[in-house]
CSV table of C-alpha atoms in Angstrom, one decimal:
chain,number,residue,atom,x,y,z
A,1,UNK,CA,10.0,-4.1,9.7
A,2,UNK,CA,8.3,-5.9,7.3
A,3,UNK,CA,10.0,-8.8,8.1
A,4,UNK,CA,8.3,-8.6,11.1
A,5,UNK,CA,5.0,-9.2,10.6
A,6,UNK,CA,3.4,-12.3,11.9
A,7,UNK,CA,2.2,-15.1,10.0
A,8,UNK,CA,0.6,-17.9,10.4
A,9,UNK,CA,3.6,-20.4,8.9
A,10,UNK,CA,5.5,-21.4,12.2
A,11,UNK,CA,2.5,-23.2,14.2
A,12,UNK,CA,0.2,-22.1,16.8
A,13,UNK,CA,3.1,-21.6,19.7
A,14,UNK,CA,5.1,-19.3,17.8
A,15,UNK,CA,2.0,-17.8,16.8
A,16,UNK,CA,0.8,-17.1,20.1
A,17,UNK,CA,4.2,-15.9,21.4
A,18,UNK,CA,4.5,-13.1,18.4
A,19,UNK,CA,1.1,-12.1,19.2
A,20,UNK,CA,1.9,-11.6,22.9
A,21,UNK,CA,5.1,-9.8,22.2
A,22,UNK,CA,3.4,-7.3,19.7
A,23,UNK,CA,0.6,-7.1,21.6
A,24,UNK,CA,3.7,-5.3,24.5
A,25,UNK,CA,5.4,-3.6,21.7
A,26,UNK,CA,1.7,-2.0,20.2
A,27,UNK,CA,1.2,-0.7,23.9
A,28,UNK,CA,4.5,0.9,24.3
A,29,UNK,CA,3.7,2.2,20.8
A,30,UNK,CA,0.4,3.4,22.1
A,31,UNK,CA,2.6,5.0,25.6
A,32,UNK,CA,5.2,6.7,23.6
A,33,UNK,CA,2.5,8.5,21.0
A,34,UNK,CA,0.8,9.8,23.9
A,35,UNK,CA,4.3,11.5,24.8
A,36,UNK,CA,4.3,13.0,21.1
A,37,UNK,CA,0.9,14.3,21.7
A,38,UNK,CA,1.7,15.9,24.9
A,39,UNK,CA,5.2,17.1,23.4
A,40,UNK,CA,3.1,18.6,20.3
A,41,UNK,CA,0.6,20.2,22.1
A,42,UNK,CA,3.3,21.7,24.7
A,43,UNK,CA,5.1,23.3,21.3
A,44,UNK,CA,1.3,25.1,21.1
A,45,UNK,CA,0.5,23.0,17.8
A,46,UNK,CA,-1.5,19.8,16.8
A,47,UNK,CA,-0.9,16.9,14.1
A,48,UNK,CA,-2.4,15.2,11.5
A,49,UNK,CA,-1.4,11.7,10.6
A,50,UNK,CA,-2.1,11.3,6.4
A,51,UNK,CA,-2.4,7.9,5.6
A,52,UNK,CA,-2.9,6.3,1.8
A,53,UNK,CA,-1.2,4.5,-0.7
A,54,UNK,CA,1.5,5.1,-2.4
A,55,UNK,CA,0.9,7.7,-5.3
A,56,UNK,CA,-2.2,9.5,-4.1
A,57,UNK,CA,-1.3,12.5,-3.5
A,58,UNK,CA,-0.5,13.6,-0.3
A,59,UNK,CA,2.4,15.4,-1.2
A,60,UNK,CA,1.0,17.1,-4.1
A,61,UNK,CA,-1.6,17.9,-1.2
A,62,UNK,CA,0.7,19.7,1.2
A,63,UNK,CA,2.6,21.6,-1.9
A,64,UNK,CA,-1.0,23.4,-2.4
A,65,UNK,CA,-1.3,23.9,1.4
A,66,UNK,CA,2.1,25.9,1.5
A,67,UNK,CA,1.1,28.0,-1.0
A,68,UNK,CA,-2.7,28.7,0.1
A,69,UNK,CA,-2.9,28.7,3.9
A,70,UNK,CA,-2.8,31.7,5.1
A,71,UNK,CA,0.7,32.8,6.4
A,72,UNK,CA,-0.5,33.5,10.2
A,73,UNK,CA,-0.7,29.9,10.1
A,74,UNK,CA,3.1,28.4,10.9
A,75,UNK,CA,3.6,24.2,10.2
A,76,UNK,CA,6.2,21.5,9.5
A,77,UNK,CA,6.3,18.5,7.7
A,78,UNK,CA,7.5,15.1,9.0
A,79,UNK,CA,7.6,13.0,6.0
A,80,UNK,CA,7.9,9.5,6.8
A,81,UNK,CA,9.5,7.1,3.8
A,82,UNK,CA,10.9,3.2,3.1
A,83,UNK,CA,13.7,5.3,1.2
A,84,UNK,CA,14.5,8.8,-0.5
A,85,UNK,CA,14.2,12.2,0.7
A,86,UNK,CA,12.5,13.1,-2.6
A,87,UNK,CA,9.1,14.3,-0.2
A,88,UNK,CA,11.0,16.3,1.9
A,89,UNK,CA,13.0,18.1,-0.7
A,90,UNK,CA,9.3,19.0,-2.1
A,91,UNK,CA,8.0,20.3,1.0
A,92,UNK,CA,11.4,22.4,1.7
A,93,UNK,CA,10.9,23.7,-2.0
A,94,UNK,CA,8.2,25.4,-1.1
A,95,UNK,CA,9.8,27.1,1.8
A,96,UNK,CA,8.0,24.8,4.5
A,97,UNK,CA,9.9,23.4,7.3
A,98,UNK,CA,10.3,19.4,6.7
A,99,UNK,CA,12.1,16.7,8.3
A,100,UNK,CA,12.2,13.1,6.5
A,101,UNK,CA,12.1,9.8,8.5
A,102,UNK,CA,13.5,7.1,6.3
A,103,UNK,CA,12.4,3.6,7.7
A,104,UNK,CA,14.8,1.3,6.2
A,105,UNK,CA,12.2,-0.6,4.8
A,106,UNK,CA,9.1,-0.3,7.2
A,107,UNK,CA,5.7,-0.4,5.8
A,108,UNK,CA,4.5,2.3,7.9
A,109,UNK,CA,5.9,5.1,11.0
A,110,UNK,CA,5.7,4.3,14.4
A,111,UNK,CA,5.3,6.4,17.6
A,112,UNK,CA,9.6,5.9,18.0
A,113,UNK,CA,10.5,7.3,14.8
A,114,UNK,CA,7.7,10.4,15.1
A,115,UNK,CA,9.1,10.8,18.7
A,116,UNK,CA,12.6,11.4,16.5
A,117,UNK,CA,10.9,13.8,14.2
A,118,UNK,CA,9.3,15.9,16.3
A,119,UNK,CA,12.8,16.9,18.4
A,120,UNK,CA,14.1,17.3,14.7
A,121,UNK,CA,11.5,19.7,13.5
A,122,UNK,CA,12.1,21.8,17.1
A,123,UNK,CA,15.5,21.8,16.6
A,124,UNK,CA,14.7,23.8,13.5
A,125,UNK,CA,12.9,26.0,14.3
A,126,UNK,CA,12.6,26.6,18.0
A,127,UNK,CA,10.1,26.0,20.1
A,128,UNK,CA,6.5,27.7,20.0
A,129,UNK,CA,7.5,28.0,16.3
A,130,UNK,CA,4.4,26.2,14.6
A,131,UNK,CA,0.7,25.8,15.1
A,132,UNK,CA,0.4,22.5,12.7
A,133,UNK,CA,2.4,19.5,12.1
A,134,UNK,CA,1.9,17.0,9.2
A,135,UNK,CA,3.0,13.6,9.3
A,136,UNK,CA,2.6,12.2,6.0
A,137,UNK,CA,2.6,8.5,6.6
A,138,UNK,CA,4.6,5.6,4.8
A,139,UNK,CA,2.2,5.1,1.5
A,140,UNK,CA,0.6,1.5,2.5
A,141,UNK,CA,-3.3,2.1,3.1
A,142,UNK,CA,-3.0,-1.2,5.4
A,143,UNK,CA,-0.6,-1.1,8.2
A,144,UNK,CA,-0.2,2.5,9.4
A,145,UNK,CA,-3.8,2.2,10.4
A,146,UNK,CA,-2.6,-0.1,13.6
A,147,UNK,CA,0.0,2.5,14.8
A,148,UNK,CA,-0.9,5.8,16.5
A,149,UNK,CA,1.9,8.4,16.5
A,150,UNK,CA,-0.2,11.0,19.0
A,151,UNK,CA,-1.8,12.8,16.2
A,152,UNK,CA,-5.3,14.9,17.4
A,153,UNK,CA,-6.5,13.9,13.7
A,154,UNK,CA,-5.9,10.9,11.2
A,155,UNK,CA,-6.7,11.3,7.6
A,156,UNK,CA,-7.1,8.8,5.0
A,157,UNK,CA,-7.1,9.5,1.3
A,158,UNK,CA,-7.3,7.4,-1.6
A,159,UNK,CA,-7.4,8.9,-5.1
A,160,UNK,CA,-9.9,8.4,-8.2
A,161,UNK,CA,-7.8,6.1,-10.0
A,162,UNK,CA,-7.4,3.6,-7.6
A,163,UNK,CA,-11.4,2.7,-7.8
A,164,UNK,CA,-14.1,3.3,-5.1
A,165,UNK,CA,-14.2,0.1,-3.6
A,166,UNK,CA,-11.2,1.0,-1.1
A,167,UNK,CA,-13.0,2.0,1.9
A,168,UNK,CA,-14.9,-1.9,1.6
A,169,UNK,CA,-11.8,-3.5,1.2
A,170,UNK,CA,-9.1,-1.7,3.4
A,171,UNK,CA,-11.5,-1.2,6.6
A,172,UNK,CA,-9.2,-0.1,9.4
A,173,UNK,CA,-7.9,2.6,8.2
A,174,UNK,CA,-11.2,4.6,7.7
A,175,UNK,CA,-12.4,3.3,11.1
A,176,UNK,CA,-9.5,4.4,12.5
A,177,UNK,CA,-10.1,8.2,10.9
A,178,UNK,CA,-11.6,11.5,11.0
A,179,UNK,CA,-11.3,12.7,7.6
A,180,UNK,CA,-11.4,10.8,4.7
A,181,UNK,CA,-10.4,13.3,1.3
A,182,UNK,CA,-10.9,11.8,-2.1
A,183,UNK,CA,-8.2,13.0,-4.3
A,184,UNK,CA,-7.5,13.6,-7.9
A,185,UNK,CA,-11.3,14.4,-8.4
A,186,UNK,CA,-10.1,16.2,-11.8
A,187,UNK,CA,-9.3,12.9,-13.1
A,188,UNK,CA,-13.3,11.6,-12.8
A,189,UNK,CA,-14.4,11.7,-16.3
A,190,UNK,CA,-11.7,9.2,-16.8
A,191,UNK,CA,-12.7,6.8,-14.6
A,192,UNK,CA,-15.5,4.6,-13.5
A,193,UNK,CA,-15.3,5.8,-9.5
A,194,UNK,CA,-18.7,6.5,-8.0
A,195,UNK,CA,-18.2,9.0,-5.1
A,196,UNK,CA,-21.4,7.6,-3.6
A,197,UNK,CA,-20.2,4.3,-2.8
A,198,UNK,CA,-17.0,5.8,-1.7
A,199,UNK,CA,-18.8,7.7,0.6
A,200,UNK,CA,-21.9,5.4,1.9
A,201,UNK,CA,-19.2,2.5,2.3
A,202,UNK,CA,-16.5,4.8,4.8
A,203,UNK,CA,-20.0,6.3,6.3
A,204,UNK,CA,-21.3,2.6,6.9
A,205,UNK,CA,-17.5,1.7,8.6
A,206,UNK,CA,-17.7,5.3,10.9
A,207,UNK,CA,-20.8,7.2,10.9
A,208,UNK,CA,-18.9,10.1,12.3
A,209,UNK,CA,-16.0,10.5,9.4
A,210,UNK,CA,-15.8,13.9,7.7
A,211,UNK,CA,-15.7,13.5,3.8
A,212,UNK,CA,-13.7,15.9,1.2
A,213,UNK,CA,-13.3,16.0,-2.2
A,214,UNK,CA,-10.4,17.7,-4.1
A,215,UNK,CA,-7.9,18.1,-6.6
A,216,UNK,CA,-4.9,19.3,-6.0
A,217,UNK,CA,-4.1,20.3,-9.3
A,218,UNK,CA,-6.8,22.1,-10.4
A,219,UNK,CA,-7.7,23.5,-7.0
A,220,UNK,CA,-11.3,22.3,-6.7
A,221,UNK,CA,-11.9,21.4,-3.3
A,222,UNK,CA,-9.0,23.3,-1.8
A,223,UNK,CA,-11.0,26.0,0.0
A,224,UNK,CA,-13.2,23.5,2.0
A,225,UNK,CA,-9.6,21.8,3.3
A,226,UNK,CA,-8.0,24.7,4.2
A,227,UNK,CA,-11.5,25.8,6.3
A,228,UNK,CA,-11.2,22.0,7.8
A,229,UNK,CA,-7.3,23.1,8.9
A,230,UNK,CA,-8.3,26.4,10.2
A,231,UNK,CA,-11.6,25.3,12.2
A,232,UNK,CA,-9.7,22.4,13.4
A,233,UNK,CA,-6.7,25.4,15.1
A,234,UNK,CA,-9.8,26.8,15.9
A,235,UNK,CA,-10.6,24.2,18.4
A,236,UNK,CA,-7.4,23.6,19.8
B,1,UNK,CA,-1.7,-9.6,11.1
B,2,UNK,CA,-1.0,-6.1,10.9
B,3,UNK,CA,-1.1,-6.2,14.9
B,4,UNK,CA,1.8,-8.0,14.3
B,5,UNK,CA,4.5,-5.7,12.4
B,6,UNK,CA,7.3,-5.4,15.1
B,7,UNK,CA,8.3,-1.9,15.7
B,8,UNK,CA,11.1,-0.3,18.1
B,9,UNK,CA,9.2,0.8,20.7
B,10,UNK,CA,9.6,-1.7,23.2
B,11,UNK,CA,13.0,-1.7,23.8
B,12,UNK,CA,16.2,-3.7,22.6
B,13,UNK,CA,15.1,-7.0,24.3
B,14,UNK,CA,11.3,-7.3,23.2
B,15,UNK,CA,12.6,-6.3,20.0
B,16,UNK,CA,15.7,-9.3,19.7
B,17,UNK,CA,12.9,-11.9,20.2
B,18,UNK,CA,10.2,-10.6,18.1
B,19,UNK,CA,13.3,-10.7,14.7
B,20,UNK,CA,14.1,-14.0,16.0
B,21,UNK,CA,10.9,-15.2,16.0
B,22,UNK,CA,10.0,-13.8,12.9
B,23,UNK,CA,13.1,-15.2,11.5
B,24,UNK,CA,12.0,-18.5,12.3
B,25,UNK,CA,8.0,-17.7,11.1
B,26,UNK,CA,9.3,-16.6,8.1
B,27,UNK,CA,11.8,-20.0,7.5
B,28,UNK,CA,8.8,-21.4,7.5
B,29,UNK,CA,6.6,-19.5,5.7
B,30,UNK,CA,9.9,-20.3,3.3
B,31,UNK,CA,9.7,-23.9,3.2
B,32,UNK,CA,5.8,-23.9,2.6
B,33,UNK,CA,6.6,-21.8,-0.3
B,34,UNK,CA,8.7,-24.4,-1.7
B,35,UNK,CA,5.5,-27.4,-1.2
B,36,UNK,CA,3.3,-24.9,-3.0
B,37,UNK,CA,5.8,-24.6,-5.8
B,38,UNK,CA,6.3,-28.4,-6.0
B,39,UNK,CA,2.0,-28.7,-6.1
B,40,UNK,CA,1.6,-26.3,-8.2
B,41,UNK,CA,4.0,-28.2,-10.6
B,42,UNK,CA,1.9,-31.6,-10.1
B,43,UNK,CA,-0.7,-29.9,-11.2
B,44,UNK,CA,1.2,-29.3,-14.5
B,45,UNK,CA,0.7,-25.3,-14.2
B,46,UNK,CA,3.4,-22.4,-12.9
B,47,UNK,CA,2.4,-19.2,-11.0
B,48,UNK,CA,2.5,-16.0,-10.6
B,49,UNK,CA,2.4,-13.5,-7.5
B,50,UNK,CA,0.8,-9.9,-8.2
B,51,UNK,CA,2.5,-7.3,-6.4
B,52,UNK,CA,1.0,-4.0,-6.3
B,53,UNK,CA,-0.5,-0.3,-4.4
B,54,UNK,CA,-4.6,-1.1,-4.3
B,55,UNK,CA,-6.1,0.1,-7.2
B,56,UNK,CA,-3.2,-0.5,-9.6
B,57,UNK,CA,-5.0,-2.1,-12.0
B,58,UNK,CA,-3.8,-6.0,-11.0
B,59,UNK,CA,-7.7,-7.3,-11.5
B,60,UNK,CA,-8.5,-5.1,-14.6
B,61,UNK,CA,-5.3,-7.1,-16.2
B,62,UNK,CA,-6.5,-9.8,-15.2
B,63,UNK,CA,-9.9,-9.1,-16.7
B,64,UNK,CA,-8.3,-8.5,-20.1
B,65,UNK,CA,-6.3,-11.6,-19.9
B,66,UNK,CA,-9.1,-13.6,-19.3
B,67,UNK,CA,-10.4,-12.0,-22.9
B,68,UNK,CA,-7.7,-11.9,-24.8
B,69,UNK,CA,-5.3,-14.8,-23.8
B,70,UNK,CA,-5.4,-18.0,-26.3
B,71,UNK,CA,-8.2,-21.0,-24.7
B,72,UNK,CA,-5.5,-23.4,-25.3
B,73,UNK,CA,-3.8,-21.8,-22.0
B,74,UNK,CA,-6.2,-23.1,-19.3
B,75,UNK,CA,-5.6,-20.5,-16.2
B,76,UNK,CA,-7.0,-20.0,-12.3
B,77,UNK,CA,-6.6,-17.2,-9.9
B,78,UNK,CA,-6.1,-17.3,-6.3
B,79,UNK,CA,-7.3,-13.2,-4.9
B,80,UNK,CA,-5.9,-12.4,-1.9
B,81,UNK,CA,-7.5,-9.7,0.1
B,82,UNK,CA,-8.5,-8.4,3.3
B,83,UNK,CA,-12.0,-7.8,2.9
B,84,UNK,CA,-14.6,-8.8,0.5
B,85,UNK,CA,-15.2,-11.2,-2.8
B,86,UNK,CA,-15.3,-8.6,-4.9
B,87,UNK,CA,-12.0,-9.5,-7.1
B,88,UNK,CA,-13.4,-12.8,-7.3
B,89,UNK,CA,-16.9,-12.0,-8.4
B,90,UNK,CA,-15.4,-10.3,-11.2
B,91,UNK,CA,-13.0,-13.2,-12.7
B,92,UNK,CA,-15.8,-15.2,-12.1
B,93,UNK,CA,-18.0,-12.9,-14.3
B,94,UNK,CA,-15.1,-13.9,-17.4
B,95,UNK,CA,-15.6,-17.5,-16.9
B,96,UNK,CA,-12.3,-18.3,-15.0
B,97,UNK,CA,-12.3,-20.3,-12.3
B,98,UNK,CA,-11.3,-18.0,-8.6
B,99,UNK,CA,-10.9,-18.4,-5.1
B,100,UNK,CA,-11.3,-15.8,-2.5
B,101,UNK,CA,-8.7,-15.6,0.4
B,102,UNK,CA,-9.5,-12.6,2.4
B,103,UNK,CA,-7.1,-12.0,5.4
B,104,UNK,CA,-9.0,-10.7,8.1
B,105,UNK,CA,-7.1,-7.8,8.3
B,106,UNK,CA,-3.2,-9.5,7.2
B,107,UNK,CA,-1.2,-6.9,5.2
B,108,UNK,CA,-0.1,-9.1,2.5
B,109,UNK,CA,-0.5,-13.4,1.3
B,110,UNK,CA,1.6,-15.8,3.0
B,111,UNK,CA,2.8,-19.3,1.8
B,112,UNK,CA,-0.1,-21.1,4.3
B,113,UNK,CA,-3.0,-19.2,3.0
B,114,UNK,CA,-1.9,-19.5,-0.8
B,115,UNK,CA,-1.4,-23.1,0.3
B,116,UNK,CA,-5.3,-23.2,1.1
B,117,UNK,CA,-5.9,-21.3,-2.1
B,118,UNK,CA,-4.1,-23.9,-4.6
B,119,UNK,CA,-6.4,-26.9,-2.5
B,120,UNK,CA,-9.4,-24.6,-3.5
B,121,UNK,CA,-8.7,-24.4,-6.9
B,122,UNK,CA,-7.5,-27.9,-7.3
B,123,UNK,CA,-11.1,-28.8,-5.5
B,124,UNK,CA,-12.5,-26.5,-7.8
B,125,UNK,CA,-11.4,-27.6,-10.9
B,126,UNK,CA,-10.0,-30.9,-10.5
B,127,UNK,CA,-6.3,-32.2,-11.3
B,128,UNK,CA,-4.2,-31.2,-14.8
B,129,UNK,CA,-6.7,-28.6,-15.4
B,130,UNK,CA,-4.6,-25.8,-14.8
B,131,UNK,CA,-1.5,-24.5,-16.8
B,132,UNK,CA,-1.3,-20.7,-15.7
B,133,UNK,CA,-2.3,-19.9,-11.6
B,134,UNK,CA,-2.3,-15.9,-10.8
B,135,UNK,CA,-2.1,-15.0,-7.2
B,136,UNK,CA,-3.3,-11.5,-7.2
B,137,UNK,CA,-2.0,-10.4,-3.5
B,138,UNK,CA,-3.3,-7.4,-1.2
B,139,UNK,CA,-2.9,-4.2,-2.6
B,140,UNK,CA,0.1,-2.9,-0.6
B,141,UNK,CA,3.8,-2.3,-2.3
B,142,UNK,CA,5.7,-3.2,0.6
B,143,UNK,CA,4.9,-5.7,2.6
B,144,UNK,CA,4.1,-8.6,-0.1
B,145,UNK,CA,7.6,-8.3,-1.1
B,146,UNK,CA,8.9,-10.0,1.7
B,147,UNK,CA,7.1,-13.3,1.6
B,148,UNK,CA,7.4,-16.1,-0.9
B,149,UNK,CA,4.6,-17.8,-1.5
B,150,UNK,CA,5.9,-20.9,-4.0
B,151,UNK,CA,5.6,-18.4,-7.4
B,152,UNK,CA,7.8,-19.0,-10.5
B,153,UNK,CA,7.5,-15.4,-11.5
B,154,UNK,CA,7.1,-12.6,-9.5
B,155,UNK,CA,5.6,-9.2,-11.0
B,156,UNK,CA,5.3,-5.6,-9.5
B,157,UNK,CA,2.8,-3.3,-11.1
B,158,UNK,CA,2.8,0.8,-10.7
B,159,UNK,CA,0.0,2.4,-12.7
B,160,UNK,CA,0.9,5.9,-14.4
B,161,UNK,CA,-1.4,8.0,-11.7
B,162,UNK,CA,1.1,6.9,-8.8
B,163,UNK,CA,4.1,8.5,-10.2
B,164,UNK,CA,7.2,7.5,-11.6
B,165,UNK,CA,9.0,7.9,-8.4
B,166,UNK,CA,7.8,4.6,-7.2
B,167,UNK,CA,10.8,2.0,-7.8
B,168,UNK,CA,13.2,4.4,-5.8
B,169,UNK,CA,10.2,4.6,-3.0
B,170,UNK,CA,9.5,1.4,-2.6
B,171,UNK,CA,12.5,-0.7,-3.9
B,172,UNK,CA,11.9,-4.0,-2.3
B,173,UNK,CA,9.4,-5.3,-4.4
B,174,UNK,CA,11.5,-4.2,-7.7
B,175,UNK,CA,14.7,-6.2,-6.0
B,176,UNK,CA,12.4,-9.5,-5.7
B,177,UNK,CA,10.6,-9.3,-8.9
B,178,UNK,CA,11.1,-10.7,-12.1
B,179,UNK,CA,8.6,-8.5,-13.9
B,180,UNK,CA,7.8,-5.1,-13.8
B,181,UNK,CA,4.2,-3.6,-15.5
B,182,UNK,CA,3.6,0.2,-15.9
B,183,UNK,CA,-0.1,-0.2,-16.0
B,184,UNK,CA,-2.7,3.1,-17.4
B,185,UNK,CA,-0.8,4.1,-20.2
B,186,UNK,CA,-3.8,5.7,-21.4
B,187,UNK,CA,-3.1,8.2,-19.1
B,188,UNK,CA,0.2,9.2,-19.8
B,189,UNK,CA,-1.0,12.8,-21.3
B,190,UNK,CA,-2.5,13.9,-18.1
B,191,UNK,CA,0.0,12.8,-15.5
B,192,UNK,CA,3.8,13.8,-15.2
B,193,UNK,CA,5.1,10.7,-15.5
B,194,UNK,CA,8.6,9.8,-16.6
B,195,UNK,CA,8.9,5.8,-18.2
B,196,UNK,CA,12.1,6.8,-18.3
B,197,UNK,CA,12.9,7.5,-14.8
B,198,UNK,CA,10.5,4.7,-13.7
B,199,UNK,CA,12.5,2.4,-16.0
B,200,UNK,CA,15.6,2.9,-15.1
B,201,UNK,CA,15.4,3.1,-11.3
B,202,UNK,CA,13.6,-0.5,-11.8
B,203,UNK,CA,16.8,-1.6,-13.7
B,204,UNK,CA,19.3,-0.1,-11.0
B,205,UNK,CA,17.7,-1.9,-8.7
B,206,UNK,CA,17.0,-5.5,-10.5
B,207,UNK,CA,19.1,-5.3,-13.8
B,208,UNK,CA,17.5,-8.1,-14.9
B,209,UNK,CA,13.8,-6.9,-14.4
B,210,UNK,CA,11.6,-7.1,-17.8
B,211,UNK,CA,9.8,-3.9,-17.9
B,212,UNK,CA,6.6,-4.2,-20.3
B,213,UNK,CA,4.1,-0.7,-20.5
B,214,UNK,CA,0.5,-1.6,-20.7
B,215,UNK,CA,-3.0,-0.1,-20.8
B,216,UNK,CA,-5.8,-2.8,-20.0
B,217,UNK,CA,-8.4,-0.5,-20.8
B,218,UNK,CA,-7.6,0.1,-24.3
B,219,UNK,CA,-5.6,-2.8,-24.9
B,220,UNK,CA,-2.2,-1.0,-26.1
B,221,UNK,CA,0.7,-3.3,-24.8
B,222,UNK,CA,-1.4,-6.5,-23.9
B,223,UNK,CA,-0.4,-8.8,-27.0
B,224,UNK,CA,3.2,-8.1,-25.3
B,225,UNK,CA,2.3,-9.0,-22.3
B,226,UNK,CA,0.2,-12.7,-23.9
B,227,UNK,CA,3.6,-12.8,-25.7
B,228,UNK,CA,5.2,-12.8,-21.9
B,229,UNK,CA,2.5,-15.3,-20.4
B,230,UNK,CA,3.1,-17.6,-23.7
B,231,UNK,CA,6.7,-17.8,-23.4
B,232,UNK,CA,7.2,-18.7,-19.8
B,233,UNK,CA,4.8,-21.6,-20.6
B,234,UNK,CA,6.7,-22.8,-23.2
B,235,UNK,CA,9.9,-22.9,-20.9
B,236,UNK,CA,7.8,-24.8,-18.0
């Protein structure tokens, strides 16, 4: 919850017990996505965790991944939201599996609810029923990057219009990844975003993150994700 | 701290004490709210808290405010964010006097940090030089929402490229604020986003949420939103 989070308001004793306490609670967290990970891998699939802000794109993302991956390729969608099954209904619209975890006003999933998606989406479709599972995060570029929900792969995206200075100023979260897409690269003539510093800046945080750039809408792009998806079954 | 959101992972008991003692962190984060409020008012100036995705466009308005706004109105701005001094260099670069809080990795402002903030300015600028503070929070739409941080107004922004289904999404921030900006107007024509839907979700949720529509960039909408700044002085 976001009431949850810690400040630094209530004096160096209450700090220091809320740290302790999360500090138990981000363990168990860490415990119980190891379970997913194990649980996923024993269904014969893997997962991606997608994590950006609100609005860019990671739906629109995984519309153009049910109608272009090739059909050999079976996955599921665990869409996790504050409120609304509006993602969900998206995803099933395109004839893809998708179960939605509303968070009654988290900022971001945790290990629990995924643990709760995960039975849902077998309880679908039976087990040994998919090779890929998507969790599209809550949008909040800041505090899903703390939790790990046992995904083999984190993505971060952040989209054109919201400027290239986001890998400088929200860290974690492309520390924390192996795949960072820029999205909405249609919409670059409109804007003053320089892919370079997008790029050097993530590169500078983790040497070792893998960089796309696409648009959804128009399709540019696409092919080299769905190659990234299909090397990364490859390796599984 | 980010490290800090509770989550339901480690069990019913952990759990009770970490709402409890959040409860209590955020009392206090309440009351210091209410000193900064009363400070700000010595100073003879209100305030307002920015609520908004990154990216938005919460600095860009600022930018054009800093243009356009009459030099009778004498204004400051407090720029929360995790990393860097970038939103601060670029106020600077208008002539307005900024300070820089970065969090260290904290999801959203709290009352102490804006506290530190206002002393900054004040430092800055010396007393009754201020009638206007902005506090441009961290770019997250959910987390902000829940801490008061001594404003008089609150304002949520959703720029046209995150989609119109953001008020519904994310409806906390809408509840809490007094003002809500559709920012990038420009780009209406190349997105499919309703004003209508956006609109009336907003009022659903807040009925009595002033909704102004904006583009910074080419200026359409920003003499309504100097009307807005002008008329909340004058009721100071």
């Amino acid at each position: 919850m976001c009431d949850e989070c810690g400040c630094q308001a209530g004096g160096a004793s209450s700090e220091k017990k809320v740290i302790e306490i999360n500090k138990s609670l981000l363990d168990a967290n860490q415990r119980l996505g190891e379970k997913n990970r194990h649980h996923i891998e024993q269904m014969g699939a893997i997962a991606i965790n997608m994590i950006s802000s609100p609005g860019a794109g990671k739906t629109t993302l995984l519309e153009a991944t049910a109608e272009r991956l090739s059909r050999a390729t079976r996955f599921g969608v665990i869409e996790g939201d504050i409120e609304t099954q509006r993602d969900a209904d998206r995803i099933r619209a395109k004839g893809i599996p998708a179960v939605q975890i509303t968070t009654g006003g988290a900022c971001h999933l945790d290990a629990a609810l995924v643990h709760k998606g995960i039975h849902e989406l077998e309880h679908l479709l039976g087990p040994d029923e998919l090779d890929l599972v998507f969790i599209e995060n809550v949008g909040n570029l800041v505090c899903p990057a703390t939790f790990y929900l046992g995904e083999h792969k984190r993505m971060v995206m952040v989209s054109v219009p919201e400027g290239s200075d986001k890998p400088a100023k929200y860290p974690r979260a492309f520390i924390g990844s192996d795949l960072f897409i820029i999205s909405k690269t249609d919409l670059l003539p409109y804007f003053d975003f320089s892919i370079e510093e997008a790029c050097s800046e993530a590169k500078r945080l983790n040497p070792d993150i893998k960089i796309l750039t696409l648009s959804a809408t128009t399709g540019t792009g696409v092919d080299e994700w769905l190659e990234y998806l299909n090397k990364i079954l490859l390796e599984k």
